[in-house]
GROMACS .gro file of C-alpha atoms in nm:
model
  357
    1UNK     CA    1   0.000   0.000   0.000
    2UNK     CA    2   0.138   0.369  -0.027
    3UNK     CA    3   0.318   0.491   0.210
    4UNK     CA    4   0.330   0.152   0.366
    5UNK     CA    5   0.620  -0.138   0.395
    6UNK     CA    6   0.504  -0.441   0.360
    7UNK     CA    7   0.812  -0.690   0.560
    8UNK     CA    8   0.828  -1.055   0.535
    9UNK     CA    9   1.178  -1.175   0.633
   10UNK     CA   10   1.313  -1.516   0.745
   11UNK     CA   11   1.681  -1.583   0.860
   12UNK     CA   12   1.913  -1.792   1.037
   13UNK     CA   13   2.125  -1.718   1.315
   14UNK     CA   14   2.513  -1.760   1.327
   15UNK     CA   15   2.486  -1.881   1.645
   16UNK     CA   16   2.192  -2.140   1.571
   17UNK     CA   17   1.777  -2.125   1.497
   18UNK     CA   18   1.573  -1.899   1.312
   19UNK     CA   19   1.395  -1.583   1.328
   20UNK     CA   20   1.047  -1.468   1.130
   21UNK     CA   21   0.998  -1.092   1.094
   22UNK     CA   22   0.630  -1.010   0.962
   23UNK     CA   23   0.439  -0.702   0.913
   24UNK     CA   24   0.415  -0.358   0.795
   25UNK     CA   25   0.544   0.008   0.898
   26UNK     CA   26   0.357   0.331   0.804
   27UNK     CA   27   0.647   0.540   0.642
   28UNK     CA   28   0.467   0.863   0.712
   29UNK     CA   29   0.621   0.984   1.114
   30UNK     CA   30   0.656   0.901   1.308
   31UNK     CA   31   0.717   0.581   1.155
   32UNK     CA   32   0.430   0.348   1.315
   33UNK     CA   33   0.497  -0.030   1.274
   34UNK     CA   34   0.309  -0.331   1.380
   35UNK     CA   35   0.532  -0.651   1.325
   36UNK     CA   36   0.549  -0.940   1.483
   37UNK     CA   37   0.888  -1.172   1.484
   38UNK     CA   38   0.843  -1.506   1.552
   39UNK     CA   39   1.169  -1.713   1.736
   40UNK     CA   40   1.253  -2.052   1.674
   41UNK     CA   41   1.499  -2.182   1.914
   42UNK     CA   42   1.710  -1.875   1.883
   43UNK     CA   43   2.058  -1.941   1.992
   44UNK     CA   44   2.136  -1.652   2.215
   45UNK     CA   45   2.512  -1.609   2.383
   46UNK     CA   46   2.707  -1.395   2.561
   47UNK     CA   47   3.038  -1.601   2.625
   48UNK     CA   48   3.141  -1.505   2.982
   49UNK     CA   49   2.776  -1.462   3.131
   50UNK     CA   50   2.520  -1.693   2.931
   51UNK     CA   51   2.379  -1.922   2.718
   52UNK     CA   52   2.024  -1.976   2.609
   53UNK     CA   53   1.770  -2.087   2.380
   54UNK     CA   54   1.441  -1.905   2.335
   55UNK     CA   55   1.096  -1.949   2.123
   56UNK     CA   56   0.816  -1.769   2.132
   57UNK     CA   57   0.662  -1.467   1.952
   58UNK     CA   58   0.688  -1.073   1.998
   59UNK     CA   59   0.491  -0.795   1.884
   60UNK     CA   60   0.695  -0.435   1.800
   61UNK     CA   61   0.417  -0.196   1.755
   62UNK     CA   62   0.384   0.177   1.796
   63UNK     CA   63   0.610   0.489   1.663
   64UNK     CA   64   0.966   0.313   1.636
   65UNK     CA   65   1.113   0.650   1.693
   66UNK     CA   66   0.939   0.703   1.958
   67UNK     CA   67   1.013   0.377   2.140
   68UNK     CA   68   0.768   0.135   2.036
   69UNK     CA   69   0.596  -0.161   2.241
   70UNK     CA   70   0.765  -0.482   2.303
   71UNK     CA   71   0.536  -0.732   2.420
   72UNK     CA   72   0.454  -1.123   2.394
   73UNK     CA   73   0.540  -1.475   2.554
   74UNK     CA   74   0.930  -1.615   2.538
   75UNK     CA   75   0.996  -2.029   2.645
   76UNK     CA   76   1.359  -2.084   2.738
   77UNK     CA   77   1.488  -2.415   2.675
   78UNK     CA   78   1.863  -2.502   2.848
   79UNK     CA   79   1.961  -2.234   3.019
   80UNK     CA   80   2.325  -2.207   3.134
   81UNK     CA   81   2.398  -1.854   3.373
   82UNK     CA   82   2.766  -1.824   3.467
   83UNK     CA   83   2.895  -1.652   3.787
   84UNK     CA   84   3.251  -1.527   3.622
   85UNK     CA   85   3.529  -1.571   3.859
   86UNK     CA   86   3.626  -1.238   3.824
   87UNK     CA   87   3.429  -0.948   3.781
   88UNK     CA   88   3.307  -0.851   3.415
   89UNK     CA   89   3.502  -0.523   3.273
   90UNK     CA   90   3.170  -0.261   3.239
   91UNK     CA   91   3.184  -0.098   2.938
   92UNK     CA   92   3.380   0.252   2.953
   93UNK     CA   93   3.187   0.589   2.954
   94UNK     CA   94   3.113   0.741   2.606
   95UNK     CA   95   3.153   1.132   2.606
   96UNK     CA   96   2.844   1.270   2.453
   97UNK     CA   97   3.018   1.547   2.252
   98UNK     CA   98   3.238   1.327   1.990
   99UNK     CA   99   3.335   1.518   1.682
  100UNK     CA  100   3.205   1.327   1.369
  101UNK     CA  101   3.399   1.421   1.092
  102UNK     CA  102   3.219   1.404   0.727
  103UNK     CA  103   2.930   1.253   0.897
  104UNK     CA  104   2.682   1.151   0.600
  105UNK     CA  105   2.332   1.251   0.631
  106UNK     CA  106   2.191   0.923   0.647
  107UNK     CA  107   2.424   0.860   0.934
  108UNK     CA  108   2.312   1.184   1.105
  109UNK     CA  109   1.993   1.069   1.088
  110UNK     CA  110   2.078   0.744   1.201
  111UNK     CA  111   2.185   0.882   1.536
  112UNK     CA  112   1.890   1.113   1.566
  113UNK     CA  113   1.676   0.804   1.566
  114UNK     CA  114   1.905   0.649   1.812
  115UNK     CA  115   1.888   0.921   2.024
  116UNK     CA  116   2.244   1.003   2.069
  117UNK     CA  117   2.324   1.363   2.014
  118UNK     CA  118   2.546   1.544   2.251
  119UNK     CA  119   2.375   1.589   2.606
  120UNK     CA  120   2.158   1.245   2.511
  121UNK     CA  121   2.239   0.918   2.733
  122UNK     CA  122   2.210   0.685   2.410
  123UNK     CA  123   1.919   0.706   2.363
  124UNK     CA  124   1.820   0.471   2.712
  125UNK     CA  125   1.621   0.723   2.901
  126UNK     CA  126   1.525   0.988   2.559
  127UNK     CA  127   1.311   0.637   2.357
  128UNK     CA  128   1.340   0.366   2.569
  129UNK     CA  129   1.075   0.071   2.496
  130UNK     CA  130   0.774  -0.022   2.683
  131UNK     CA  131   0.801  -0.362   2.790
  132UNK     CA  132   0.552  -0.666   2.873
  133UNK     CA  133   0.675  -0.983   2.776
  134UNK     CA  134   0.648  -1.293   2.951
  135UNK     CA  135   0.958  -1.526   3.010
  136UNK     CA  136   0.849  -1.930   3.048
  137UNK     CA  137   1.138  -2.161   3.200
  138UNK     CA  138   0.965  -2.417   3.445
  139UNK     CA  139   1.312  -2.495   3.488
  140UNK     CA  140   1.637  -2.565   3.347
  141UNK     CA  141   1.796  -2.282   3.442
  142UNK     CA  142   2.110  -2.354   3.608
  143UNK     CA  143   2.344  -2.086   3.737
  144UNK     CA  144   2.673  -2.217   3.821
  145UNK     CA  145   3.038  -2.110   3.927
  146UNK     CA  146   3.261  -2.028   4.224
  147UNK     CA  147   3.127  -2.375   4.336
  148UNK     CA  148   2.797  -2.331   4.290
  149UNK     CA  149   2.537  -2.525   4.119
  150UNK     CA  150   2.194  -2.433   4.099
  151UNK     CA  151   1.896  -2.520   3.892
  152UNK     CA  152   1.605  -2.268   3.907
  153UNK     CA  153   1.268  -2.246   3.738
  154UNK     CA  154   0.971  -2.020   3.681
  155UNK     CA  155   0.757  -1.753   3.530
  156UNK     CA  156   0.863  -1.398   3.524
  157UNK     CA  157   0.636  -1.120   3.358
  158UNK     CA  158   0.848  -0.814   3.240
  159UNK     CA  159   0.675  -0.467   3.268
  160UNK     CA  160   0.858  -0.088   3.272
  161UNK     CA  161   1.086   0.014   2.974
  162UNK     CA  162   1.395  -0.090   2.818
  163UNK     CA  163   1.567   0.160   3.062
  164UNK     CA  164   1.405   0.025   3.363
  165UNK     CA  165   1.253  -0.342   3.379
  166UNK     CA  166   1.017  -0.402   3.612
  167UNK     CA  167   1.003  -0.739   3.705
  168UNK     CA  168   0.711  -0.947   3.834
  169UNK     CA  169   0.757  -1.302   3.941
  170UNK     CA  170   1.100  -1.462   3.955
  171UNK     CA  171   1.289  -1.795   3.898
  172UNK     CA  172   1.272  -1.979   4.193
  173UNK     CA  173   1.540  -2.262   4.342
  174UNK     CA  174   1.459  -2.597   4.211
  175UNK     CA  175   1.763  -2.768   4.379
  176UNK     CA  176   2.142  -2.656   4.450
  177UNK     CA  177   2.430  -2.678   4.627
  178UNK     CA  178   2.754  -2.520   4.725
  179UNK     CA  179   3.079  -2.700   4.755
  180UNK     CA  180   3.331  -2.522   4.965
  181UNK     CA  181   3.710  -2.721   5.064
  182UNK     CA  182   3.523  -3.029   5.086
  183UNK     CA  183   3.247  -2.951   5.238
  184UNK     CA  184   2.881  -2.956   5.100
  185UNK     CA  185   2.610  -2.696   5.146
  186UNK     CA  186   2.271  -2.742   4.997
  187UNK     CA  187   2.039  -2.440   4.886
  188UNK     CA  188   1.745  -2.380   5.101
  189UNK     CA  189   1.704  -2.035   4.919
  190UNK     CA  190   1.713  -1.865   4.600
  191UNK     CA  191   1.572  -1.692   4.292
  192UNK     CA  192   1.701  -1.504   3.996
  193UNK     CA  193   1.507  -1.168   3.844
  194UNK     CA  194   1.586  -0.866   3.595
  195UNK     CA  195   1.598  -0.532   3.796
  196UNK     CA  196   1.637  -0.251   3.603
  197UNK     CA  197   1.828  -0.377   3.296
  198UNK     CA  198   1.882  -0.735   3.124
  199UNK     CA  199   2.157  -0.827   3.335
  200UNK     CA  200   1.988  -1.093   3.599
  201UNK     CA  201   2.002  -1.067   3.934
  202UNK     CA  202   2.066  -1.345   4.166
  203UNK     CA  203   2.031  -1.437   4.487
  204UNK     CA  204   2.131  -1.799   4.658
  205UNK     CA  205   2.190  -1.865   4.981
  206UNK     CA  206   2.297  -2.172   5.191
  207UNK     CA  207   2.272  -2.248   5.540
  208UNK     CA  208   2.339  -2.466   5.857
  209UNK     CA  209   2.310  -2.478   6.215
  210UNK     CA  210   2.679  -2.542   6.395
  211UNK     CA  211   2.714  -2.515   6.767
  212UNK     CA  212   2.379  -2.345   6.861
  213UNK     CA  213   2.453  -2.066   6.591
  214UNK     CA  214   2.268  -2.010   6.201
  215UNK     CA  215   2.483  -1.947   5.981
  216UNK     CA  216   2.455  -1.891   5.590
  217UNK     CA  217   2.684  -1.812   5.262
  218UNK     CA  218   2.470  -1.534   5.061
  219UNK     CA  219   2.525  -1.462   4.724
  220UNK     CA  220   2.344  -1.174   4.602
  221UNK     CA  221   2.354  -0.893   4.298
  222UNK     CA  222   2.427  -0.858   3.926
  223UNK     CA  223   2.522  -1.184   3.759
  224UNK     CA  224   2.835  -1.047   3.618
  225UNK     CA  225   2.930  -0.921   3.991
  226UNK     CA  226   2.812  -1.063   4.263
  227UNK     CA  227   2.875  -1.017   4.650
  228UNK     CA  228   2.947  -1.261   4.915
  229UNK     CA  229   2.853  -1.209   5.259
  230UNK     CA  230   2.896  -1.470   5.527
  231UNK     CA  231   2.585  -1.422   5.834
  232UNK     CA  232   2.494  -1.573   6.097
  233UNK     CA  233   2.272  -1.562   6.384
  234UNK     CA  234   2.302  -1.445   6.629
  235UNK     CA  235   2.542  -1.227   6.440
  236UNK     CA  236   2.949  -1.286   6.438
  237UNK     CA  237   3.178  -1.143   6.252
  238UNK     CA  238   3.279  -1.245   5.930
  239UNK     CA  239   3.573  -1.451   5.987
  240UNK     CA  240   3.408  -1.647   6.256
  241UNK     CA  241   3.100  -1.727   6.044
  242UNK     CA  242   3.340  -1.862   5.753
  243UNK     CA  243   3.573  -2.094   6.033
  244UNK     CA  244   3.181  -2.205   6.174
  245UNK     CA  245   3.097  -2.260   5.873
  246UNK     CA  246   3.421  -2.485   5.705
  247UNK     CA  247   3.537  -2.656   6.078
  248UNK     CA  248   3.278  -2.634   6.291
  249UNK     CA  249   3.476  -2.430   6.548
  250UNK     CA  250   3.630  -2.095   6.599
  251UNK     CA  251   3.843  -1.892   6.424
  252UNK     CA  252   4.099  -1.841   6.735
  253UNK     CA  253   4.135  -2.191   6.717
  254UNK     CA  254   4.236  -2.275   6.384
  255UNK     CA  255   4.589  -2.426   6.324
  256UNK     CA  256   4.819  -2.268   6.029
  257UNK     CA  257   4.691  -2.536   5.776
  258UNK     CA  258   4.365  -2.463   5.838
  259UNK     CA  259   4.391  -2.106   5.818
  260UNK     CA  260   4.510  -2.120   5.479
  261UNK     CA  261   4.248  -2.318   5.345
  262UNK     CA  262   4.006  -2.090   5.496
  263UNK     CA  263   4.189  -1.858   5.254
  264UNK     CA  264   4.197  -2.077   4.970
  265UNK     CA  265   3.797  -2.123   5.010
  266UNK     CA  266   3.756  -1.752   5.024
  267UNK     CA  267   3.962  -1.696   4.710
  268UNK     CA  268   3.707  -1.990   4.519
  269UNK     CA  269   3.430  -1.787   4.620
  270UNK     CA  270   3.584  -1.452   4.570
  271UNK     CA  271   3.594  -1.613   4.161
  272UNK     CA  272   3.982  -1.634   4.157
  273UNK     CA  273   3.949  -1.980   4.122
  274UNK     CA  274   3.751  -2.294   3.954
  275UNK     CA  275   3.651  -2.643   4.052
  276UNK     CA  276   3.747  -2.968   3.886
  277UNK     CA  277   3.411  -3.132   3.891
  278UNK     CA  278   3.278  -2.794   3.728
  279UNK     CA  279   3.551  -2.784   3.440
  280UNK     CA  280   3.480  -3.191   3.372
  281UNK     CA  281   3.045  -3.150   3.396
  282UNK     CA  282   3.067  -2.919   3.153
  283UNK     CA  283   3.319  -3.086   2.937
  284UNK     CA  284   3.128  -3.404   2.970
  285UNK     CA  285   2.802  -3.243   2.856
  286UNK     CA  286   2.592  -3.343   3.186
  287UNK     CA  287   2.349  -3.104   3.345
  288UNK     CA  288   2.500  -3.252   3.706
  289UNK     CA  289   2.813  -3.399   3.827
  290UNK     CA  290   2.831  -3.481   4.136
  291UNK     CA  291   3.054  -3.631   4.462
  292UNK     CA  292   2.926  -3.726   4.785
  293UNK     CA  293   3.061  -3.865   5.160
  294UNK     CA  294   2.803  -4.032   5.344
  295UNK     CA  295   2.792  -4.045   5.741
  296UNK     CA  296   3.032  -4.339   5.705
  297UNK     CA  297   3.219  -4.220   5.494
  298UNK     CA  298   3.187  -4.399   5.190
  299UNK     CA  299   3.241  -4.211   4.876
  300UNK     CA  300   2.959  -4.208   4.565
  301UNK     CA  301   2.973  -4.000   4.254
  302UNK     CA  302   2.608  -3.911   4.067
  303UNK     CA  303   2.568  -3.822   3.734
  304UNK     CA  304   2.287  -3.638   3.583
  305UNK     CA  305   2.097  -3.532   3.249
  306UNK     CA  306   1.780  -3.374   3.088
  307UNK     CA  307   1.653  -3.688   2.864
  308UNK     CA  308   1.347  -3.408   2.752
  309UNK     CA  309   1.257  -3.125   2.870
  310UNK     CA  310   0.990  -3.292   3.149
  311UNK     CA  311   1.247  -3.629   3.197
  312UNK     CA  312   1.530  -3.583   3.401
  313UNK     CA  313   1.760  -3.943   3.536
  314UNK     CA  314   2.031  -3.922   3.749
  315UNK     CA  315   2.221  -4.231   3.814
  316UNK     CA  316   2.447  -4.277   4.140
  317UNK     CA  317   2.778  -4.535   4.192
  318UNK     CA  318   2.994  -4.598   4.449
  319UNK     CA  319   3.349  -4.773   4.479
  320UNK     CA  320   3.198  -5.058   4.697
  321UNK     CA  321   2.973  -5.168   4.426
  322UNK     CA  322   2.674  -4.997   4.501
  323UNK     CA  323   2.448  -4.807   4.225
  324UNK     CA  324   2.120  -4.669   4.204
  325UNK     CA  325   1.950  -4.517   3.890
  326UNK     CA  326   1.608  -4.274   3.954
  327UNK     CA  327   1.439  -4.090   3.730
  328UNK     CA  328   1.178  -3.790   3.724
  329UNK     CA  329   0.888  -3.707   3.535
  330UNK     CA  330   0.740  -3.375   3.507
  331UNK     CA  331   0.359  -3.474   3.403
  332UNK     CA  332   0.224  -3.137   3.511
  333UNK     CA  333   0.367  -2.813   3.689
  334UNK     CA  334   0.261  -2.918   4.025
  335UNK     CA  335   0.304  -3.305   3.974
  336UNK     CA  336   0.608  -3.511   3.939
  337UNK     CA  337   0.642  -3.898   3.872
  338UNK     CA  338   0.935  -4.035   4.085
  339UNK     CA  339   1.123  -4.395   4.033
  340UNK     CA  340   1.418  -4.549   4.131
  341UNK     CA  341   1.553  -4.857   4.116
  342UNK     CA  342   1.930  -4.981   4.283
  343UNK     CA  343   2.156  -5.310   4.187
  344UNK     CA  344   2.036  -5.466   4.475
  345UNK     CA  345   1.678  -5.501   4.319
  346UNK     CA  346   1.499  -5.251   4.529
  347UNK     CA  347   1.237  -5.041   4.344
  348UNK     CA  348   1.042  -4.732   4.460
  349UNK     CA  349   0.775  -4.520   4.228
  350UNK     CA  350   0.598  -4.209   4.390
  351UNK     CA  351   0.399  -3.932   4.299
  352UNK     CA  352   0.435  -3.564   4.391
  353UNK     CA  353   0.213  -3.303   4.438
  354UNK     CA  354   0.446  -2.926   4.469
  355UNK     CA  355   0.311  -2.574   4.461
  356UNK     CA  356   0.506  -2.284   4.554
  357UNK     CA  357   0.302  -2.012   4.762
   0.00000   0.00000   0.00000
């Protein structure tokens, strides 16, 4: 039609899947659009922070130079979050009052659009989007790093602008642990959100009771730089809740050795270091990997995998012989099929009703 584009674009990604761009713009300002693209397992990666796969549709409609709407439904498949072990360099400031020499006009106009002219704050607070898409991962999300591994899962609605995301609803803690100079903390807490921009922000924490005292390992903020804080209640400080927490006992009473592996723990979870069973899971290709101590000791090492995206099987061996293979079965969001079966012969099938509240 005049004074109308008519788009109908399909293309595949570098990085893997394919994206559908349909609709039309109204040429006339302030340059209206209604288009919807369609995502087919869309490859997305950013190779120190994450990895993901999404589907789904969005609609772009409104005055693109005006920041248009973004809204629709998004399914994550395999999610992988890293926690870098060292902080991620930000990106430097750009001074708004760059000479460009023989600028074209199409270029000019380019950054007018953009909204980058000197005294602008590209273009993030001058056009900024309005947001309301919905982000669907019942789970397979795992966050992982600095000894860490976490699966989470959820519904989170997106809301606010491009410059400011409002978040509602979160990924919640599935399971997790936190292995720390041989000793194993599970997850009793944890979710992961957007606040304010794309990057996510986390928060795990893990916890146990030593000597009449709480106290937990929190990991909270941006995914690309998080804090550690070490509480405890009632509240110690610091260095006391980390010797509580690693050898049961006081800090004052720590020989040499184990002072220095106090510091070597703190360095792993400062992200100045890595773990071997991390580097080998993920060179293996497993979704978990996995060694445990039992009360008497005895050693066992589990391995496990997404089959689907509803089946996941773990199976567990030990040195002395002993293995065990289970398996679950997501048949809804609130029910799970359990089995298990060891070499012994011993069988066990449940079901499981779960809500969250």
């Amino acid at each position: 039609p005049a004074g109308r584009a008519q788009i109908e674009r399909r293309g595949d990604s570098a990085t893997g899947g394919q994206i559908t761009l349909g609709g039309e713009i109204n040429l006339a300002a302030p340059l209206t659009a209604d288009l919807r693209a369609v995502l087919d397992r869309l490859r997305i990666i950013n190779p120190q922070l994450f990895e993901t796969e999404v589907s789904g549709q969005v609609a772009i409609t409104g005055a693109l130079t005006q920041g248009p709407t973004l809204s629709g439904t998004l399914a994550l498949d395999r999610t992988e979050l890293r926690i870098p072990r060292v902080g991620l360099a930000t990106r430097g400031y750009i001074p708004p009052d760059i000479r460009h020499l023989g600028e074209s006009e199409g270029a000019r106009t380019t950054r007018d659009r953009a909204g980058i002219f000197a005294g602008e704050t590209h273009g993030r607070e001058r056009r900024p989007s309005t947001l309301d898409l919905t982000i669907d991962a019942p789970s397979r999300i795992f966050i992982r790093g600095r000894g860490l591994d976490a699966e989470l899962g959820g519904t989170l609605r997106l809301s606010g602008t491009t410059a400011d995301v409002i978040p509602i609803g979160q990924f919640g803690l599935i399971r997790g642990r936190l292995d720390l100079l041989g000793n194993r903390f599970t997850l009793n807490e944890g979710f992961a959100s957007l606040q304010g921009d794309f990057v996510p922000f986390v928060r795990l924490v893990a916890s146990t009771d030593r000597d009449g005292v709480t106290a937990q390992i929190v990991l909270e903020g941006r995914a690309d730089a998080p804090e550690i804080r070490f509480e405890s209640s009632p509240p110690l400080p610091e260095e006391e809740v980390v010797s509580l927490l690693l050898f049961g006992r006081g800090f004052e009473t720590l020989s040499l050795f184990q002072a220095a592996q106090l510091a070597s723990s703190l360095a792993t979870l400062s992200g100045r270091g890595e773990g071997l069973l991390e580097r080998l899971r993920r060179n293996v290709g497993l979704d978990d990997l996995d060694v445990r101590t039992d009360d008497q000791g005895e050693t066992s090492v589990r391995l496990g995998r997404y089959l689907t995206e509803t089946i996941y099987t773990d199976v567990e061996v030990s040195p002395q012989g002993k293995s065990e293979v289970s398996i679950n079965i997501d048949l809804s969001p609130s029910i799970t099929a359990r089995g298990r079966v060891d070499n012994a012969g011993r069988a066990s099938v449940g079901l499981f009703f779960e809500r969250d509240y």
